[in-house]
Every structure is written in structure tokens, then in C-alpha cells.
Coordinates of C-alpha atoms and ligand atoms in Angstrom, one line a residue:
X1 CA -41.4 47.2 -11.6
X2 CA -40.8 46.3 -15.2
X3 CA -44.4 45.9 -17.6
X4 CA -43.4 43.8 -20.1
X5 CA -45.9 43.7 -23.5
X6 CA -46.6 47.2 -22.5
X7 CA -47.4 49.9 -25.7
X8 CA -46.9 53.2 -25.0
X9 CA -50.4 54.8 -26.6
X10 CA -48.4 58.5 -25.2
X11 CA -45.4 60.5 -23.4
X12 CA -47.3 63.5 -21.5
X13 CA -46.0 66.1 -19.1
X14 CA -46.3 64.0 -15.7
X15 CA -46.5 60.2 -17.2
X16 CA -46.9 58.1 -20.2
X17 CA -50.2 56.8 -21.4
X18 CA -50.6 53.0 -21.6
X19 CA -53.1 51.9 -24.9
X20 CA -55.2 50.5 -22.8
X21 CA -55.5 53.6 -20.8
X22 CA -53.3 53.1 -17.8
X23 CA -51.6 56.5 -16.8
X24 CA -47.8 55.4 -15.2
X25 CA -46.7 58.3 -13.8
X26 CA -42.6 58.7 -14.0
X27 CA -40.4 62.1 -12.5
X28 CA -37.8 62.1 -15.9
X29 CA -38.9 59.0 -18.9
X30 CA -36.1 57.8 -20.4
X31 CA -36.8 57.7 -24.7
X32 CA -35.5 53.7 -25.8
X33 CA -37.6 52.3 -29.4
X34 CA -34.4 51.9 -31.0
X35 CA -34.4 51.8 -35.0
X36 CA -36.7 52.4 -37.1
X37 CA -36.7 53.1 -41.4
X38 CA -37.7 55.5 -43.3
X39 CA -40.3 55.6 -45.6
X40 CA -38.8 56.6 -48.4
X41 CA -37.5 53.2 -47.9
X42 CA -40.1 50.1 -48.3
X43 CA -41.6 53.2 -51.5
X44 CA -38.0 52.4 -53.4
X45 CA -39.1 48.9 -55.0
X46 CA -35.9 48.0 -52.8
X47 CA -36.6 44.5 -51.2
X48 CA -37.2 45.1 -47.8
X49 CA -37.7 43.5 -44.7
X50 CA -41.1 43.3 -42.5
X51 CA -39.7 46.9 -40.9
X52 CA -38.6 48.8 -43.6
X53 CA -34.7 48.1 -43.7
X54 CA -33.5 47.5 -47.8
X55 CA -31.9 43.8 -47.6
X56 CA -28.5 42.9 -49.1
X57 CA -26.3 40.3 -49.2
X58 CA -22.6 39.3 -47.3
X59 CA -21.0 41.6 -49.9
X60 CA -23.6 43.8 -49.1
X61 CA -24.8 45.0 -52.7
X62 CA -28.8 44.9 -52.0
X63 CA -30.2 41.4 -52.8
X64 CA -31.6 41.3 -57.0
X65 CA -29.7 44.6 -57.4
X66 CA -26.4 44.4 -58.2
X67 CA -25.0 48.3 -59.7
X68 CA -26.6 49.2 -55.7
X69 CA -25.0 48.9 -52.0
X70 CA -26.6 49.6 -49.0
X71 CA -24.0 49.4 -45.3
X72 CA -25.1 50.3 -41.3
X73 CA -28.2 51.1 -40.2
X74 CA -30.1 51.3 -43.7
X75 CA -29.6 47.3 -44.6
X76 CA -30.3 44.2 -43.2
X77 CA -28.1 42.0 -44.1
X78 CA -28.8 37.9 -42.7
X79 CA -28.0 37.1 -40.1
X80 CA -29.5 40.0 -39.2
X81 CA -27.9 43.1 -37.6
X82 CA -28.1 44.7 -34.3
X83 CA -27.8 48.6 -35.5
X84 CA -24.7 50.1 -33.4
X85 CA -21.9 52.0 -35.4
X86 CA -19.9 49.6 -34.8
X87 CA -21.1 46.9 -37.8
X88 CA -21.6 50.4 -40.0
X89 CA -18.5 51.1 -39.1
X90 CA -16.7 47.8 -40.1
X91 CA -19.0 47.8 -43.1
X92 CA -17.1 51.4 -44.6
X93 CA -13.7 49.5 -46.1
X94 CA -16.4 46.8 -47.6
X95 CA -18.7 49.0 -49.2
X96 CA -15.6 51.3 -50.6
X97 CA -14.3 47.9 -51.7
X98 CA -17.1 46.6 -52.8
X99 CA -18.3 49.8 -54.9
X100 CA -15.0 50.7 -57.0
X101 CA -14.8 46.7 -58.2
X102 CA -18.0 46.6 -58.9
X103 CA -17.3 49.4 -61.5
X104 CA -14.3 48.0 -62.2
X105 CA -15.6 44.1 -62.8
X106 CA -12.7 42.7 -59.9
X107 CA -14.5 40.6 -57.5
X108 CA -16.8 41.9 -54.2
X109 CA -15.2 41.1 -50.5
X110 CA -18.0 39.1 -48.0
X111 CA -18.4 41.3 -45.5
X112 CA -18.1 39.0 -42.1
X113 CA -19.9 40.7 -38.6
X114 CA -18.0 40.0 -35.4
X115 CA -19.6 37.7 -33.9
X116 CA -20.4 40.3 -30.5
X117 CA -19.8 43.2 -29.9
X118 CA -19.3 45.3 -26.2
X119 CA -22.3 48.2 -25.6
X120 CA -21.9 50.5 -22.7
X121 CA -23.9 52.9 -21.6
X122 CA -22.7 56.5 -20.0
X123 CA -23.7 56.5 -16.2
X124 CA -22.4 60.4 -16.5
X125 CA -21.4 60.1 -13.4
X126 CA -18.4 59.0 -14.1
X127 CA -19.6 55.3 -14.4
X128 CA -20.6 52.5 -17.4
X129 CA -22.8 49.6 -17.4
X130 CA -20.9 47.3 -19.7
X131 CA -21.6 43.7 -21.4
X132 CA -19.5 41.0 -23.4
X133 CA -20.8 38.0 -24.5
X134 CA -23.4 37.4 -22.0
X135 CA -21.6 38.8 -19.3
X136 CA -22.3 41.7 -17.8
X137 CA -20.1 44.6 -15.5
X138 CA -20.3 47.9 -13.8
X139 CA -18.6 51.0 -12.5
X140 CA -16.2 53.4 -13.7
X141 CA -13.1 50.3 -15.4
X142 CA -16.8 50.2 -17.3
X143 CA -16.5 54.4 -18.8
X144 CA -12.6 54.2 -18.7
X145 CA -12.4 51.8 -20.9
X146 CA -15.8 53.1 -23.7
X147 CA -14.3 56.1 -23.3
X148 CA -10.3 54.9 -24.4
X149 CA -12.0 53.4 -27.1
X150 CA -14.3 56.2 -27.9
X151 CA -11.2 58.5 -27.9
X152 CA -9.1 56.5 -30.0
X153 CA -11.6 56.2 -32.6
X154 CA -12.5 59.9 -33.2
X155 CA -8.4 60.8 -33.4
X156 CA -8.5 58.1 -36.4
X157 CA -10.4 61.3 -37.6
X158 CA -9.1 64.5 -36.4
X159 CA -7.2 66.0 -39.7
X160 CA -3.5 67.2 -37.2
X161 CA -2.0 64.4 -34.5
X162 CA -1.9 66.4 -31.1
X163 CA 1.6 67.3 -31.9
X164 CA 0.2 69.3 -34.7
X165 CA 1.8 67.7 -37.2
X166 CA -0.7 65.6 -40.1
X167 CA -2.3 62.6 -39.6
X168 CA -2.4 59.8 -42.3
X169 CA -5.3 59.0 -41.1
X170 CA -8.0 59.8 -43.2
X171 CA -6.5 57.6 -46.8
X172 CA -9.4 58.6 -48.7
X173 CA -9.1 62.5 -49.1
X174 CA -5.7 61.5 -51.0
X175 CA -6.0 62.9 -53.7
X176 CA -5.6 60.8 -57.5
X177 CA -4.8 63.4 -60.0
X178 CA -2.8 66.6 -59.3
X179 CA -5.1 68.8 -57.4
X180 CA -5.7 72.4 -59.2
X181 CA -7.3 74.9 -57.0
X182 CA -10.4 76.9 -57.4
X183 CA -10.8 80.9 -56.7
X184 CA -7.2 83.0 -58.3
X185 CA -5.5 80.1 -57.6
X186 CA -6.8 79.7 -60.6
X187 CA -5.3 82.4 -62.6
X188 CA -3.4 81.7 -66.1
X189 CA 0.3 82.6 -65.3
X190 CA 1.2 86.3 -64.6
X191 CA 4.0 85.3 -67.8
X192 CA 2.1 83.7 -70.3
X193 CA -0.5 86.9 -70.0
X194 CA 2.4 89.4 -70.0
X195 CA 3.4 87.4 -73.6
X196 CA 0.5 87.5 -75.1
X197 CA 0.0 90.9 -73.9
X198 CA 3.2 91.6 -76.1
X199 CA 2.2 90.0 -79.1
X200 CA -0.5 91.5 -79.4
X201 CA -0.5 94.8 -79.8
X202 CA -1.5 98.0 -78.4
X203 CA -4.0 99.7 -80.0
X204 CA -3.5 104.6 -78.9
X205 CA -6.6 105.8 -77.7
X206 CA -7.0 109.7 -76.0
X207 CA -9.8 108.1 -73.8
X208 CA -7.1 106.5 -71.6
X209 CA -5.5 106.9 -68.8
X210 CA -5.2 103.1 -67.9
X211 CA -4.9 100.5 -70.5
X212 CA -2.7 97.8 -71.4
X213 CA -0.1 100.3 -72.3
X214 CA 0.9 100.2 -68.4
X215 CA -1.5 97.3 -67.7
X216 CA -2.7 98.4 -64.2
X217 CA -5.5 96.9 -61.5
X218 CA -8.5 98.4 -63.7
X219 CA -8.5 100.5 -66.8
X220 CA -9.2 103.9 -66.1
X221 CA -10.7 105.9 -68.9
X222 CA -12.5 109.5 -69.4
X223 CA -16.5 109.9 -71.2
X224 CA -16.3 112.4 -73.5
X225 CA -17.9 114.7 -70.6
X226 CA -14.2 114.0 -68.9
X227 CA -14.7 111.9 -66.3
X228 CA -13.3 109.1 -65.8
X229 CA -14.7 105.5 -65.3
X230 CA -12.8 102.7 -63.6
X231 CA -13.3 99.4 -65.0
X232 CA -12.5 96.3 -64.1
X233 CA -13.3 92.1 -64.8
X234 CA -12.4 89.7 -62.9
X235 CA -13.3 85.7 -62.0
X236 CA -12.8 82.3 -60.6
X237 CA -13.8 78.9 -60.9
X238 CA -15.6 77.4 -57.1
X239 CA -12.8 77.7 -54.6
X240 CA -16.1 75.9 -52.6
X241 CA -18.9 73.5 -52.3
X242 CA -21.4 76.6 -51.1
X243 CA -22.4 78.7 -54.6
X244 CA -23.9 81.6 -52.2
X245 CA -21.0 81.8 -51.0
X246 CA -19.2 81.7 -54.3
X247 CA -21.1 84.2 -55.3
X248 CA -20.6 86.6 -52.5
X249 CA -16.5 85.6 -52.2
X250 CA -16.6 86.4 -56.5
X251 CA -18.0 90.1 -56.1
X252 CA -16.0 91.6 -53.6
X253 CA -12.5 90.1 -55.3
X254 CA -14.0 92.3 -58.5
X255 CA -14.8 95.3 -56.7
X256 CA -10.6 95.0 -55.6
X257 CA -9.4 96.5 -58.6
X258 CA -11.6 99.3 -57.9
X259 CA -11.2 100.3 -54.8
X260 CA -8.1 100.1 -55.2
X261 CA -7.2 102.6 -58.2
X262 CA -9.3 105.2 -55.7
X263 CA -13.0 105.0 -57.4
X264 CA -15.9 104.5 -56.0
X265 CA -18.0 101.0 -58.1
X266 CA -21.5 101.3 -59.3
X267 CA -22.2 99.0 -61.4
X268 CA -21.9 95.2 -61.8
X269 CA -22.1 92.8 -65.2
X270 CA -22.2 89.6 -63.8
X271 CA -20.4 86.3 -65.7
X272 CA -21.8 82.9 -64.8
X273 CA -20.7 79.6 -65.6
X274 CA -22.5 76.9 -64.4
X275 CA -23.0 73.5 -64.6
X276 CA -26.4 71.6 -65.9
X277 CA -26.8 68.4 -66.1
X278 CA -30.5 69.1 -64.0
X279 CA -32.3 72.7 -64.9
X280 CA -33.9 72.7 -61.0
X281 CA -30.1 72.3 -59.7
X282 CA -29.4 74.8 -62.2
X283 CA -31.4 77.9 -61.5
X284 CA -31.3 77.1 -57.6
X285 CA -27.3 77.3 -57.6
X286 CA -28.3 80.4 -59.9
X287 CA -29.8 81.7 -58.2
X288 CA -27.6 81.7 -54.5
X289 CA -24.0 82.4 -56.5
X290 CA -26.2 85.9 -57.4
X291 CA -28.0 86.2 -54.1
X292 CA -24.7 85.9 -52.3
X293 CA -22.8 88.4 -55.5
X294 CA -26.0 90.7 -54.3
X295 CA -25.4 90.9 -50.4
X296 CA -21.9 91.9 -51.6
X297 CA -23.3 94.6 -54.3
X298 CA -26.1 96.0 -52.0
X299 CA -24.0 96.4 -49.1
X300 CA -21.1 98.6 -51.1
X301 CA -24.2 100.4 -53.2
X302 CA -23.1 98.7 -56.8
X303 CA -25.5 98.3 -59.0
X304 CA -26.3 94.4 -60.4
X305 CA -27.3 95.5 -64.1
X306 CA -26.9 93.0 -66.2
X307 CA -25.3 89.4 -67.0
X308 CA -24.4 86.8 -69.3
X309 CA -25.3 82.1 -67.6
X310 CA -23.1 80.2 -70.2
X311 CA -23.4 76.2 -69.7
X312 CA -20.4 75.3 -67.9
X313 CA -18.8 71.6 -67.2
X314 CA -18.2 73.3 -63.3
X315 CA -19.3 76.5 -61.1
X316 CA -17.4 80.1 -62.7
X317 CA -18.5 82.9 -61.2
X318 CA -17.7 86.6 -62.9
X319 CA -18.4 90.4 -62.2
X320 CA -17.2 93.2 -65.1
X321 CA -17.7 96.1 -62.5
X322 CA -17.3 100.2 -63.2
X323 CA -17.4 103.1 -62.2
X324 CA -16.1 107.5 -61.2
X325 CA -13.1 107.3 -59.9
X326 CA -13.1 111.2 -58.5
X327 CA -9.1 111.8 -59.5
X328 CA -6.0 110.7 -60.4
X329 CA -6.0 106.6 -59.8
X330 CA -3.8 104.9 -56.6
X331 CA -0.8 103.5 -59.7
X332 CA 0.6 101.1 -59.5
X333 CA 4.1 103.1 -60.2
X334 CA 3.6 105.5 -58.1
X335 CA 5.2 104.1 -54.5
X336 CA 8.6 106.1 -53.8
X337 CA 11.8 105.0 -51.7
X338 CA 10.8 105.7 -48.1
X339 CA 7.4 104.7 -48.2
X340 CA 6.4 101.9 -45.7
X341 CA 3.6 99.1 -47.9
X342 CA 0.7 98.7 -45.7
X343 CA -1.1 95.5 -47.1
X344 CA -5.3 95.3 -45.1
X345 CA -5.5 92.5 -45.3
X346 CA -3.8 88.0 -44.2
X347 CA -2.1 86.2 -46.8
X348 CA -3.1 82.2 -47.2
X349 CA -6.4 82.1 -48.8
X350 CA -4.9 79.6 -50.9
X351 CA -3.0 77.5 -48.7
X352 CA -6.1 76.8 -46.8
X353 CA -8.3 75.8 -49.7
X354 CA -5.8 73.5 -50.8
X355 CA -5.9 72.2 -47.4
X356 CA -9.7 72.2 -47.0
X357 CA -9.7 70.0 -50.1
X358 CA -7.7 67.4 -48.6
X359 CA -9.4 67.4 -45.7
X360 CA -6.0 69.1 -43.7
X361 CA -7.5 72.7 -42.4
X362 CA -9.7 72.9 -38.8
X363 CA -13.1 74.5 -39.5
X364 CA -11.8 77.2 -36.9
X365 CA -9.1 78.5 -40.0
X366 CA -11.7 77.5 -43.3
X367 CA -13.6 79.8 -41.0
X368 CA -11.2 83.0 -40.4
X369 CA -10.4 83.0 -44.9
X370 CA -13.6 83.0 -45.7
X371 CA -14.1 85.7 -43.0
X372 CA -11.4 87.4 -44.4
X373 CA -12.6 87.2 -47.8
X374 CA -15.5 88.1 -47.5
X375 CA -14.9 91.3 -46.3
X376 CA -14.9 94.6 -48.5
X377 CA -12.1 96.7 -49.7
X378 CA -13.8 99.7 -49.5
X379 CA -12.3 100.7 -45.8
X380 CA -9.5 100.1 -46.7
X381 CA -9.8 102.4 -50.4
X382 CA -11.2 104.3 -48.1
X383 CA -8.0 105.4 -45.8
X384 CA -6.0 104.5 -48.7
X385 CA -7.0 108.5 -49.9
X386 CA -6.7 109.4 -46.5
X387 CA -3.3 108.9 -45.6
X388 CA -2.3 109.9 -49.2
X389 CA -1.2 106.9 -50.9
X390 CA 0.4 107.2 -53.7
X391 CA 0.9 103.8 -55.5
X392 CA -1.8 100.9 -54.6
X393 CA -2.8 97.2 -55.5
X394 CA -5.3 94.6 -54.4
X395 CA -3.3 91.8 -53.9
X396 CA -4.7 88.8 -55.1
X397 CA -3.0 84.8 -57.8
X398 CA 0.1 86.0 -58.5
X399 CA 0.4 86.6 -54.7
X400 CA 1.6 88.8 -52.3
X401 CA 5.4 88.3 -54.3
X402 CA 3.9 88.6 -57.8
X403 CA 1.4 92.7 -57.6
X404 CA 4.4 93.8 -55.4
X405 CA 7.1 92.5 -58.1
X406 CA 5.0 94.7 -60.3
X407 CA 4.9 97.6 -59.1
X408 CA 7.9 97.6 -57.9
X409 CA 9.0 96.3 -61.4
X410 CA 6.9 100.2 -62.4
X411 CA 8.0 101.9 -59.7
X412 CA 11.6 101.6 -60.8
X413 CA 12.1 100.9 -56.5
X414 CA 13.1 98.1 -54.8
X415 CA 11.5 97.1 -50.9
X416 CA 12.8 95.3 -47.9
X417 CA 10.3 93.2 -46.6
X418 CA 9.8 92.5 -42.4
X419 CA 9.0 88.0 -42.6
X420 CA 7.8 89.3 -38.4
X421 CA 5.5 90.9 -39.2
X422 CA 3.4 90.0 -42.0
X423 CA 0.2 88.7 -41.2
X424 CA -1.2 85.0 -42.0
X425 CA -4.8 83.5 -41.4
X426 CA -5.1 81.3 -38.6
X427 CA -3.2 78.1 -39.7
X428 CA -1.4 78.8 -43.4
X429 CA 1.6 79.0 -41.6
X430 CA 1.6 75.2 -40.2
X431 CA -0.2 74.7 -43.9
X432 CA 3.0 76.4 -45.2
X433 CA 5.0 74.0 -42.7
X434 CA 3.4 71.2 -43.7
X435 CA 4.3 71.4 -47.3
X436 CA 1.7 71.8 -48.4
X437 CA 0.5 74.7 -51.1
X438 CA -1.8 76.1 -53.5
X439 CA -1.9 74.8 -56.6
X440 CA -0.6 78.1 -58.4
X441 CA 2.3 77.9 -55.9
X442 CA 5.1 76.6 -57.7
X443 CA 3.9 79.2 -61.1
X444 CA 4.4 82.3 -58.8
X445 CA 7.3 81.0 -57.2
X446 CA 9.0 81.8 -60.4
X447 CA 9.6 84.9 -58.9
X448 CA 11.5 83.4 -56.1
X449 CA 14.6 84.9 -58.2
X450 CA 14.0 88.7 -57.5
X451 CA 14.2 87.7 -53.8
X452 CA 17.3 87.8 -52.4
X453 CA 17.7 87.5 -48.6
X454 CA 19.7 84.7 -45.7
X455 CA 18.6 80.7 -46.0
X456 CA 17.2 81.2 -43.0
X457 CA 14.6 83.8 -44.4
X458 CA 14.0 83.0 -47.3
X459 CA 13.6 78.7 -45.6
X460 CA 11.0 81.0 -43.4
X461 CA 7.0 79.5 -44.4
X462 CA 6.2 83.3 -44.1
X463 CA 8.2 83.4 -46.9
X464 CA 6.1 80.9 -48.8
X465 CA 3.9 83.5 -47.7
X466 CA 5.1 85.9 -50.2
X467 CA 3.6 83.3 -53.9
X468 CA 0.0 81.8 -52.2
X469 CA -2.3 83.1 -54.6
X470 CA -4.8 85.5 -52.0
X471 CA -8.8 85.4 -53.5
X472 CA -10.5 88.4 -52.1
X473 CA -7.2 89.9 -50.3
X474 CA -6.5 92.7 -48.8
X475 CA -5.4 96.4 -50.6
X476 CA -1.5 96.1 -51.4
X477 CA -0.5 100.5 -50.8
X478 CA 2.2 102.2 -49.7
X479 CA 2.2 105.0 -48.0
X480 CA 4.6 108.2 -47.0
X481 CA 7.0 106.8 -43.6
X482 CA 5.3 108.7 -41.8
X483 CA 1.8 108.9 -41.7
X484 CA 2.4 104.8 -41.7
X485 CA 1.2 104.6 -37.9
X486 CA -2.4 106.9 -38.7
X487 CA -3.8 104.7 -41.8
X488 CA -2.9 101.7 -39.3
X489 CA -4.9 103.1 -36.7
X490 CA -7.5 104.1 -39.7
X491 CA -7.0 100.7 -40.9
X492 CA -7.6 98.7 -37.2
X493 CA -10.7 101.6 -36.4
X494 CA -12.1 100.3 -39.9
X495 CA -12.6 96.8 -38.8
X496 CA -9.6 95.4 -41.0
X497 CA -7.9 93.8 -37.6
X498 CA -5.1 91.8 -39.5
X499 CA -3.6 95.0 -41.3
X500 CA -0.5 95.6 -40.5
X501 CA 3.1 97.3 -42.5
X502 CA 5.2 95.0 -43.9
X503 CA 8.2 96.7 -45.2
X504 CA 9.2 99.7 -47.2
X505 CA 10.3 100.7 -50.4
X506 CA 14.0 100.8 -51.2
X507 CA 16.0 103.1 -53.9
X508 CA 16.8 99.9 -56.2
X509 CA 18.9 96.7 -55.1
X510 CA 21.9 95.8 -57.6
X511 CA 21.6 92.9 -59.1
X512 CA 18.2 92.4 -60.6
X513 CA 16.1 91.7 -56.9
X514 CA 13.3 93.3 -55.8
X515 CA 12.6 92.8 -52.4
X516 CA 14.8 92.4 -49.3
X517 CA 13.6 88.9 -46.7
X518 CA 14.3 90.8 -43.5
X519 CA 13.3 89.1 -40.1
Ligands
LIG1 C1 -28.5 57.7 -29.4 C2 -27.3 57.4 -30.2 C3 -26.5 56.7 -29.8 C4 -25.8 55.1 -30.1 N1 -24.9 55.1 -29.5 C5 -23.5 54.1 -29.9 C6 -22.1 53.7 -29.8 O1 -21.8 54.1 -28.5 N2 -22.7 53.1 -30.4 C7 -22.5 52.0 -31.2 O2 -21.1 51.4 -31.7 N3 -23.4 52.8 -31.8 C8 -24.4 54.0 -31.8 N4 -25.3 54.3 -31.7 C9 -25.7 53.2 -33.1 C10 -24.9 54.1 -34.6 O3 -25.0 56.0 -34.6 C11 -25.4 53.6 -35.8 O4 -25.8 52.6 -36.0 C12 -24.7 53.8 -37.0 O5 -24.6 55.8 -36.8 C13 -25.3 53.6 -38.0 O6 -24.5 54.8 -38.7 P1 -25.4 54.8 -40.6 O7 -23.5 55.6 -41.5 O8 -25.4 53.8 -41.3 O9 -25.9 55.8 -40.5 P2 -26.5 57.3 -39.6 O10 -25.1 57.1 -39.0 O11 -27.4 57.7 -39.3 O12 -26.2 58.2 -40.6 C14 -26.7 57.9 -41.9 C15 -26.9 59.4 -43.1 O13 -27.8 59.5 -43.1 C16 -28.0 60.6 -43.9 N5 -29.9 61.1 -44.2 C17 -31.0 60.5 -43.6 N6 -32.2 59.8 -44.6 C18 -31.6 61.2 -46.2 C19 -32.0 61.4 -47.3 N7 -32.9 61.2 -47.5 N8 -30.4 62.5 -48.6 C20 -29.8 62.6 -48.0 N9 -28.7 62.2 -46.6 C21 -30.3 60.9 -46.3 C22 -28.6 61.5 -42.1 O14 -28.8 62.8 -42.7 C23 -27.1 60.7 -41.4 O15 -26.2 61.7 -42.1 C24 -25.8 54.7 -31.2 C25 -27.0 55.3 -31.8 C26 -28.1 56.9 -31.2 C27 -29.6 56.7 -31.8

């Protein structure tokens, strides 16, 4: 029975009530009402049609507003078009082109809608009903056809092809300017820092146990009461658009320097630069950053006691952190041949966020990278102490090769690394294999000269992972080989699931190489 011209006043369980009061009972209700415009469009003062959709010219420029464009469901084209995705999708490229043309003062392109489109309704039993040019069809082939169209469309927006290779189906994501990564990839190169410090010179101070004379992850000083205090400052530009996450990761990352020396972080000061384009937005962003930081600091018993905020071009978050060190610091330069090298977290945050910026990372990869970055080094530091680690560092912007190299140089030792044992975050191997690199990778890769190994090893993506800058990377420590198994068991028990023995410290190599790569 078809009821034309009837208006439904309300729906109730078991039926609908028409506006003349009649109740029509039903087992299932299919509500098909069409598109409606959001009320703010009509209220905006823009020219709209009687249903509140924004009137546009054939260039998609809003009528009487040359600098505004509307496309898709919200636009009212002349002639009126059905609110269907097939029109919105084809308007997209015209819109993109015309926005650019408007800025450059070039001629706008006209959008010419197709005269009809294939509409299909999936009946959820393997069949569909379809119409085009006034004809209707029904059955399995109609469903198969619609399914083929939809899958082909969605495939164009997959970041990787079915064989795992990157597709070029998303050209809008290709950067026009060289990309600059955030996080610890935005570090000034190791050599520049070394040269600047060498020019600066070091003032002697008897209360400084670890300072610029032998740069380490954190400074260690003594109070007048003789207590050791470890202190460090660390920060970076935002690596993602979520300020809460940036704040939390920056805090976890800053604490890593203290944990690497065996200290117990107690207090933190925040240094935040924020784009102050809009006061309300800036306040919210600052709140999100500090709330994220608190989530990390509170969990580790660290009190946020102050800070400094400045207006900048973009979000930059850093923390000065300090706390007591109850024993001698775990120095960079205390590795000894025979030590096993233990890494507590997997590598790959640099290349994964570079891939993410290009729209080439899978969501699951980024989730895993974030989970790793949010993990505090506290448990790993406790384990390092329990198993008698002598030397420790936290792996960050200079990559594993840079930080291990600093330990080996200071220890006057070499290392043999097993590439098969290197823990990599999900997707890192694929991204490195595709040739993707963080913007800090080339500078870090200058350490390649300190590696030795056959081409079969040095050409592996795992070898490139050694130069990948890490944001909130794990701890790298050396323990006597006899304690390695125990150290790993404890790390895994504590939740550092990716922790691995990645190699061994050996006698120094002749000829300047620091690290030998083996499979
Ligand atoms: C159930 C259903 C099934 C459909 N099936 C098909 C189909 O099979 N084939 C087909 O061609 N079409 C189909 N359509 C129609 C199609 O989905 C739309 O025509 C198409 O999505 C319109 O694209 P658009 O970009 O204009 O708008 P949308 O896809 O609706 O995107 C608008 C976006 O703007 C956001 N937004 C809204 N207000 C604000 C605001 N104030 N501030 C910021 N963001 C805001 C929304 O969250 C949304 O993400 C279907 C529609 C529905 C509802």
C-alpha cells in the first residue's frame, strides 16, 4: 500500500503516527528523509535556496562571494542536483583547482555535472536494486557491479597497494616543500653541538660530577649536603596535531635522560611555545599540553612546579627535570668488552611519523608507535639497576647509531650488532624499505662511516633503522653477558615487551669502525 502526501508526525515503538492522528503499525521502519542543511548555513547570510543549501555558480564559487566556494551536499548547484556522493566526489578536483586558481588570479574551471548516475540499493542478501537512465535492474549482478565500483573507489584511497607497495593514488599528500619532521627528529646535528661546545670551553666547578667536561645524557651535581642531583632539559616541536599527546610524550621523553643515569625524577618545569593566533585557542592548546604532561609526570611521581610560556610560530614543548641520584651515575663511557647491549624499546618513530606526514603510514603502525612513546623508561631503569648495568643512555634524536656511538667512543670499545635482533616498531621496516626517511635521518646517517659489515648487511632496512631519530626512545644499557637473560626476562615482565639483546660490546676495532653489523 502506498500512502502519498501523508506526513509522519512521530515514530513510536511498533509504528508511526501521521499528522492527522492515524497510527500505522509496522514491524520495521525504514526512515528515508533525504538531506537537510545545517541551520547555520541559512543564518550565515550566504545566499541559500529555500532548503538552506548555499547557492553556487558553475565554478562552485558562492553566488555574490567570489572568494568563497561550496561543493558537495551543502551546495545548491543550478540545476539542482541530487545529494549524492557521485556529484560531491567529482566536484572535489574542480574545487581544489579553483581554490588555487582564485589565489593565483587564474581562470576558474567550470564543473559540468554528469546527466545521470547509477544508483544502487544493497538489499543485504547478496542482491541489489539499481537504476540508471530510467531503467531498473535487480539481482546479484547488480550487487556485484556496485561492489566492484565501491571497492575500486576505496582502493584509490588506500595508502599501500595490496602488495604492500606505496601507491601514488593520493597525490595531494605529496609535500611541495621538503618536509621537516617534529619530535626529536628536529634536533640540531651532533657535530654542530660538539663543535659549539668545544668553542665555548668549560668552567671548572668542584660540585659538578657530570657536566660539559664529559657531556652525558643529564648533568649530575652535588648539593652542599653532598647529595647527588641529576638534571636535564629536553624538548621538541610538535610531531602531531594533538597537543595533549605532544605534552605527554615530551614529558616521558624528558624524564628518559634522568632514568638513563639511574636518577629518580622528582620535579619538572615546562617550557612551552605556542602559536598565539587566537587567545581562546592558545589557552586550550596550553591546557591540553600541560594536562598531557601531567598524565606522564603524575604517574612517575614528578611534580610540575612551574614553567615558562612564549608565543611562537608553532607548538614547541620542553621540560627541565631533576631529582636525586642515590648512587653513582650510569655513565655513557662505562661499557666494557663482554657486556651485552640491551635496548628496551623498538626503533622506528622517526620514519613512521615521516610516513604519517605523507599519508603513507597505516593507522595501526602509528598507534603502536604512540603506545611505545608513551611508555615511561622508569621500569627499564629499575631493571638496569637491578641487573647491575654499568653504562646506560636513552635513545633519542641521534638514532641508535649516534647514541651507541657516543657510548662506544667514551668507553673506547666497539660493538657487534645483530640486525635480526633489532626490535622495530610495526611498519618501520616497510617504511624504510620504501625509501622513506625522517628529515633528520641524513644527518644521523653521517655516522655510517663508523659501521662495518658486508653490503648484504649494510643495505638492509634494519641497518637504516640505526640512523632513525627516536622520540621517547628506550634505554640502551650494557650488562655483563651473564646477566643478559635475566635482564630481558625482567624487562618483559615489567611490560617492555619489545626489549631485546641487540648485540655485544667487543674490543675496539682497528681502523676507526665502532660497530660491526652481522645478521
Ligand atoms: C546513509 C547514506 C548512504 C549514502 N550512500 C550513497 C551512495 O551509495 N552513493 C552515493 O553517491 N552517495 C551516497 N550518499 C550520499 C553521500 O554520502 C553524500 O552525498 C556525500 O557524502 C556528500 O559529500 P560532502 O563532502 O558534501 O559532505 P559529507 O560527506 O557529509 O561531509 C561533510 C563533513 O563536514 C563535517 N561538518 C559538518 N558541519 C561542520 C562544521 N560546522 N564544522 C566542521 N565540520 C563540519 C561533517 O562532519 C562531515 O565530515 C549516502 C548518504 C547517506 C547518509
